[in-house]
mmCIF file of C-alpha atoms in Angstrom:
data_model
loop_
_atom_site.group_PDB
_atom_site.id
_atom_site.type_symbol
_atom_site.label_atom_id
_atom_site.label_comp_id
_atom_site.label_asym_id
_atom_site.label_seq_id
_atom_site.Cartn_x
_atom_site.Cartn_y
_atom_site.Cartn_z
ATOM 1 C CA UNK A 661 17.342 10.774 12.805
ATOM 2 C CA UNK A 662 17.295 11.089 16.574
ATOM 3 C CA UNK A 663 14.361 10.766 18.923
ATOM 4 C CA UNK A 664 12.184 7.738 19.572
ATOM 5 C CA UNK A 665 10.518 6.022 16.633
ATOM 6 C CA UNK A 666 7.039 6.845 17.926
ATOM 7 C CA UNK A 667 8.118 9.800 20.046
ATOM 8 C CA UNK A 668 8.677 13.383 18.979
ATOM 9 C CA UNK A 669 11.378 14.152 16.439
ATOM 10 C CA UNK A 670 13.674 17.185 16.505
ATOM 11 C CA UNK A 671 12.729 17.858 12.870
ATOM 12 C CA UNK A 672 10.343 20.664 11.998
ATOM 13 C CA UNK A 673 8.548 22.106 15.017
ATOM 14 C CA UNK A 674 9.165 18.933 17.030
ATOM 15 C CA UNK A 675 5.550 17.746 17.109
ATOM 16 C CA UNK A 676 5.918 14.901 14.589
ATOM 17 C CA UNK A 677 7.426 11.485 15.257
ATOM 18 C CA UNK A 678 10.482 9.968 13.610
ATOM 19 C CA UNK A 679 8.113 7.372 12.145
ATOM 20 C CA UNK A 680 6.023 10.131 10.557
ATOM 21 C CA UNK A 681 8.990 11.781 8.841
ATOM 22 C CA UNK A 682 10.373 8.424 7.761
ATOM 23 C CA UNK A 683 7.100 7.346 6.166
ATOM 24 C CA UNK A 684 6.249 10.738 4.678
ATOM 25 C CA UNK A 685 9.740 11.288 3.322
ATOM 26 C CA UNK A 686 9.944 7.731 2.056
ATOM 27 C CA UNK A 687 6.775 8.068 0.003
ATOM 28 C CA UNK A 688 7.882 11.415 -1.387
ATOM 29 C CA UNK A 689 11.462 10.566 -2.293
ATOM 30 C CA UNK A 690 10.666 7.079 -3.573
ATOM 31 C CA UNK A 691 8.557 8.742 -6.251
ATOM 32 C CA UNK A 692 11.176 11.321 -7.141
ATOM 33 C CA UNK A 693 10.227 14.382 -5.118
ATOM 34 C CA UNK A 694 13.021 16.855 -4.564
ATOM 35 C CA UNK A 695 14.033 18.387 -1.215
ATOM 36 C CA UNK A 696 12.893 21.866 -2.268
ATOM 37 C CA UNK A 697 9.262 20.916 -2.940
ATOM 38 C CA UNK A 698 9.232 18.646 0.132
ATOM 39 C CA UNK A 699 10.487 21.561 2.222
ATOM 40 C CA UNK A 700 7.701 23.826 0.952
ATOM 41 C CA UNK A 701 4.908 21.287 1.362
ATOM 42 C CA UNK A 702 5.854 20.292 4.906
ATOM 43 C CA UNK A 703 7.183 23.635 6.152
ATOM 44 C CA UNK A 704 10.672 22.301 6.851
ATOM 45 C CA UNK A 705 13.993 24.102 6.557
ATOM 46 C CA UNK A 706 15.686 22.968 3.349
ATOM 47 C CA UNK A 707 18.579 21.579 5.399
ATOM 48 C CA UNK A 708 16.231 19.208 7.244
ATOM 49 C CA UNK A 709 14.475 18.239 4.025
ATOM 50 C CA UNK A 710 17.812 17.288 2.471
ATOM 51 C CA UNK A 711 18.726 15.367 5.615
ATOM 52 C CA UNK A 712 15.574 13.224 5.345
ATOM 53 C CA UNK A 713 16.201 12.606 1.648
ATOM 54 C CA UNK A 714 19.845 11.646 2.180
ATOM 55 C CA UNK A 715 18.972 9.305 5.050
ATOM 56 C CA UNK A 716 16.294 7.654 2.945
ATOM 57 C CA UNK A 717 18.654 6.911 0.063
ATOM 58 C CA UNK A 718 21.368 5.756 2.471
ATOM 59 C CA UNK A 719 19.029 3.267 4.148
ATOM 60 C CA UNK A 720 17.456 2.181 0.844
ATOM 61 C CA UNK A 721 20.190 2.391 -1.809
ATOM 62 C CA UNK A 722 18.121 0.229 -4.132
ATOM 63 C CA UNK A 723 15.675 3.098 -4.673
ATOM 64 C CA UNK A 724 18.305 5.226 -6.395
ATOM 65 C CA UNK A 725 19.254 2.263 -8.579
ATOM 66 C CA UNK A 726 15.574 1.769 -9.415
ATOM 67 C CA UNK A 727 15.295 5.385 -10.548
ATOM 68 C CA UNK A 728 18.315 4.983 -12.831
ATOM 69 C CA UNK A 729 16.894 1.709 -14.168
ATOM 70 C CA UNK A 730 13.607 3.433 -15.039
ATOM 71 C CA UNK A 731 15.438 6.196 -16.917
ATOM 72 C CA UNK A 732 17.495 3.610 -18.804
ATOM 73 C CA UNK A 733 14.358 1.671 -19.808
ATOM 74 C CA UNK A 734 12.628 4.818 -21.004
ATOM 75 C CA UNK A 735 15.681 5.839 -22.996
ATOM 76 C CA UNK A 736 16.352 2.479 -24.623
ATOM 77 C CA UNK A 737 12.891 0.843 -24.776
ATOM 78 C CA UNK A 738 11.002 3.493 -26.761
ATOM 79 C CA UNK A 739 9.772 5.218 -23.581
ATOM 80 C CA UNK A 740 7.786 2.086 -22.690
ATOM 81 C CA UNK A 741 7.528 0.352 -19.306
ATOM 82 C CA UNK A 742 5.946 -3.012 -18.482
ATOM 83 C CA UNK A 743 4.461 -3.773 -15.068
ATOM 84 C CA UNK A 744 4.431 -7.060 -13.149
ATOM 85 C CA UNK A 745 1.326 -8.259 -14.994
ATOM 86 C CA UNK A 746 2.636 -7.512 -18.476
ATOM 87 C CA UNK A 747 0.696 -4.279 -18.963
ATOM 88 C CA UNK A 748 2.547 -1.653 -20.996
ATOM 89 C CA UNK A 749 2.567 2.116 -20.937
ATOM 90 C CA UNK A 750 4.347 4.480 -23.296
ATOM 91 C CA UNK A 751 5.361 7.803 -21.722
ATOM 92 C CA UNK A 752 4.925 10.486 -24.374
ATOM 93 C CA UNK A 753 5.279 13.566 -22.166
ATOM 94 C CA UNK A 754 8.117 16.071 -22.272
ATOM 95 C CA UNK A 755 11.458 14.493 -21.300
ATOM 96 C CA UNK A 756 11.941 16.072 -17.870
ATOM 97 C CA UNK A 757 11.739 15.379 -14.142
ATOM 98 C CA UNK A 758 7.930 15.374 -14.200
ATOM 99 C CA UNK A 759 7.977 12.482 -16.673
ATOM 100 C CA UNK A 760 10.469 10.588 -14.524
ATOM 101 C CA UNK A 761 8.353 11.035 -11.389
ATOM 102 C CA UNK A 762 5.311 9.675 -13.211
ATOM 103 C CA UNK A 763 7.346 6.737 -14.496
ATOM 104 C CA UNK A 764 8.841 5.920 -11.075
ATOM 105 C CA UNK A 765 5.434 5.291 -9.547
ATOM 106 C CA UNK A 766 3.750 3.607 -12.510
ATOM 107 C CA UNK A 767 5.072 0.048 -12.106
ATOM 108 C CA UNK A 768 4.312 -0.340 -8.360
ATOM 109 C CA UNK A 769 1.025 1.562 -8.447
ATOM 110 C CA UNK A 770 -0.336 -0.078 -11.599
ATOM 111 C CA UNK A 771 0.677 -3.488 -10.253
ATOM 112 C CA UNK A 772 -1.240 -2.888 -7.008
ATOM 113 C CA UNK A 773 -4.240 -1.520 -8.941
ATOM 114 C CA UNK A 774 -4.309 -4.639 -11.141
ATOM 115 C CA UNK A 775 -4.058 -6.931 -8.117
ATOM 116 C CA UNK A 776 -6.880 -5.149 -6.288
ATOM 117 C CA UNK A 777 -9.128 -5.062 -9.361
ATOM 118 C CA UNK A 778 -8.484 -8.578 -10.699
ATOM 119 C CA UNK A 779 -7.636 -10.644 -7.624
ATOM 120 C CA UNK A 780 -9.858 -8.615 -5.323
ATOM 121 C CA UNK A 781 -12.970 -7.044 -6.855
ATOM 122 C CA UNK A 782 -13.287 -9.343 -9.864
ATOM 123 C CA UNK A 783 -12.649 -12.377 -7.673
ATOM 124 C CA UNK A 784 -15.499 -11.246 -5.413
ATOM 125 C CA UNK A 785 -17.918 -10.605 -8.281
ATOM 126 C CA UNK A 786 -17.213 -13.844 -10.148
ATOM 127 C CA UNK A 787 -17.479 -16.157 -7.136
ATOM 128 C CA UNK A 788 -20.861 -15.384 -5.668
ATOM 129 C CA UNK A 789 -21.150 -18.940 -4.371
ATOM 130 C CA UNK A 790 -18.757 -17.763 -1.636
ATOM 131 C CA UNK A 791 -19.251 -14.005 -1.545
ATOM 132 C CA UNK A 792 -23.015 -13.445 -1.829
ATOM 133 C CA UNK A 793 -23.141 -11.895 1.700
ATOM 134 C CA UNK A 794 -20.553 -9.248 0.722
ATOM 135 C CA UNK A 795 -21.707 -5.717 -0.090
ATOM 136 C CA UNK A 796 -18.874 -3.774 -1.720
ATOM 137 C CA UNK A 797 -18.892 -0.122 -0.660
ATOM 138 C CA UNK A 798 -15.785 1.427 -2.187
ATOM 139 C CA UNK A 799 -12.330 0.787 -3.600
ATOM 140 C CA UNK A 800 -9.511 3.280 -3.006
ATOM 141 C CA UNK A 801 -6.053 2.485 -4.433
ATOM 142 C CA UNK A 802 -4.970 -0.467 -2.275
ATOM 143 C CA UNK A 803 -8.115 -0.775 -0.127
ATOM 144 C CA UNK A 804 -11.392 -2.597 -0.654
ATOM 145 C CA UNK A 805 -14.198 -1.417 1.618
ATOM 146 C CA UNK A 806 -17.063 -3.836 2.139
ATOM 147 C CA UNK A 807 -19.599 -4.886 4.714
ATOM 148 C CA UNK A 808 -21.154 -8.182 5.785
ATOM 149 C CA UNK A 809 -24.313 -8.354 7.849
ATOM 150 C CA UNK A 810 -23.917 -9.414 11.459
ATOM 151 C CA UNK A 811 -26.806 -11.794 10.810
ATOM 152 C CA UNK A 812 -24.139 -14.111 9.398
ATOM 153 C CA UNK A 813 -22.031 -16.070 11.926
ATOM 154 C CA UNK A 814 -18.395 -15.149 12.411
ATOM 155 C CA UNK A 815 -17.274 -18.309 10.636
ATOM 156 C CA UNK A 816 -18.956 -17.060 7.441
ATOM 157 C CA UNK A 817 -17.157 -13.729 7.851
ATOM 158 C CA UNK A 818 -13.871 -15.557 8.357
ATOM 159 C CA UNK A 819 -14.359 -17.852 5.347
ATOM 160 C CA UNK A 820 -15.032 -14.837 3.135
ATOM 161 C CA UNK A 821 -12.069 -12.877 4.430
ATOM 162 C CA UNK A 822 -9.573 -15.749 4.213
ATOM 163 C CA UNK A 823 -10.612 -16.595 0.636
ATOM 164 C CA UNK A 824 -10.207 -12.965 -0.380
ATOM 165 C CA UNK A 825 -6.894 -12.760 1.499
ATOM 166 C CA UNK A 826 -5.564 -15.852 -0.276
ATOM 167 C CA UNK A 827 -6.535 -14.460 -3.680
ATOM 168 C CA UNK A 828 -4.823 -11.135 -2.958
ATOM 169 C CA UNK A 829 -1.744 -13.054 -1.785
ATOM 170 C CA UNK A 830 -1.283 -14.752 -5.170
ATOM 171 C CA UNK A 831 2.452 -14.558 -6.036
ATOM 172 C CA UNK A 832 3.700 -11.950 -8.489
ATOM 173 C CA UNK A 833 6.569 -12.614 -10.885
ATOM 174 C CA UNK A 834 9.041 -9.836 -11.673
ATOM 175 C CA UNK A 835 12.314 -10.132 -13.581
ATOM 176 C CA UNK A 836 12.630 -13.813 -12.640
ATOM 177 C CA UNK A 837 11.718 -13.295 -8.965
ATOM 178 C CA UNK A 838 8.463 -14.404 -7.351
ATOM 179 C CA UNK A 839 7.108 -12.467 -4.377
ATOM 180 C CA UNK A 840 3.851 -11.781 -2.571
ATOM 181 C CA UNK A 841 2.297 -8.687 -1.043
ATOM 182 C CA UNK A 842 1.261 -9.845 2.460
ATOM 183 C CA UNK A 843 -2.326 -9.377 3.580
ATOM 184 C CA UNK A 844 -2.051 -9.889 7.331
ATOM 185 C CA UNK A 845 -4.675 -7.626 8.820
ATOM 186 C CA UNK A 846 -8.049 -6.070 8.204
ATOM 187 C CA UNK A 847 -9.721 -3.061 9.801
ATOM 188 C CA UNK A 848 -13.268 -3.452 11.007
ATOM 189 C CA UNK A 849 -16.005 -1.584 12.806
ATOM 190 C CA UNK A 850 -19.651 -2.386 13.532
ATOM 191 C CA UNK A 851 -20.753 1.191 12.813
ATOM 192 C CA UNK A 852 -18.562 3.342 10.570
ATOM 193 C CA UNK A 853 -15.155 3.771 8.934
ATOM 194 C CA UNK A 854 -13.962 6.371 11.426
ATOM 195 C CA UNK A 855 -13.523 4.267 14.558
ATOM 196 C CA UNK A 856 -11.915 1.065 13.387
ATOM 197 C CA UNK A 857 -9.868 -1.695 14.993
ATOM 198 C CA UNK A 858 -7.247 -3.920 13.387
ATOM 199 C CA UNK A 859 -7.800 -7.673 13.268
ATOM 200 C CA UNK A 860 -4.975 -10.105 12.561
ATOM 201 C CA UNK A 861 -6.009 -12.418 9.701
ATOM 202 C CA UNK A 862 -2.621 -14.040 9.050
ATOM 203 C CA UNK A 863 -3.606 -17.456 10.440
ATOM 204 C CA UNK A 864 -4.047 -20.201 7.840
ATOM 205 C CA UNK A 865 -7.014 -21.444 9.885
ATOM 206 C CA UNK A 866 -10.321 -19.723 9.152
ATOM 207 C CA UNK A 867 -11.463 -20.899 12.593
ATOM 208 C CA UNK A 868 -8.688 -18.853 14.200
ATOM 209 C CA UNK A 869 -9.589 -15.866 12.027
ATOM 210 C CA UNK A 870 -13.205 -16.271 13.145
ATOM 211 C CA UNK A 871 -12.113 -16.105 16.795
ATOM 212 C CA UNK A 872 -10.018 -13.007 16.098
ATOM 213 C CA UNK A 873 -12.901 -11.207 14.378
ATOM 214 C CA UNK A 874 -15.242 -12.044 17.257
ATOM 215 C CA UNK A 875 -12.660 -10.897 19.815
ATOM 216 C CA UNK A 876 -12.105 -7.551 18.086
ATOM 217 C CA UNK A 877 -15.840 -7.015 17.725
ATOM 218 C CA UNK A 878 -16.355 -7.619 21.446
ATOM 219 C CA UNK A 879 -13.992 -4.734 22.192
ATOM 220 C CA UNK A 880 -16.486 -2.375 20.561
ATOM 221 C CA UNK A 881 -19.153 -3.563 22.990
ATOM 222 C CA UNK A 882 -17.107 -3.040 26.143
#
């Protein structure tokens, strides 16, 4: 697109980064948005909106094939889709672009929602022998917000987080392919959800995760 990935981009008024337009455009066009509505929502000239869309589909040609696959399934499978966990949905709305946009996002979003609810929240609730110190605060799409008292040592925090991470990393099977959704980091703060720091929790050792949590926490005290 031109410009540095994290620097300013020539698109729009020049105040947004290439990374911003790539991520924003990717989310929009993956789920079937058109360049006209994208142009209106983000105050871009239509030419630039089309440029972002075309670049997205050039870099990720599989997305266009996915859209065609969804339409084919709706047409030939009684308007019914099945997500990665076997859940079904029949799309009864008018046969138009709005239906297609809803269908494009249903498999990935419903799969993530199932994973968060079953392998995240339910796993926490049903295993209180490990998770009694956890106070769940909120759940938003692909996030679980919770708190653990600082009265508990960091190793307890780390044991809780690594068990939850491992549950959320349970492999998913789709069309004969197994894959995982990586859970490599967590955001934490001793006070609120506004000023948060990332902690790397990818280590297989809960002792290493404990050290990382302690290290990040110390930065708040400096």
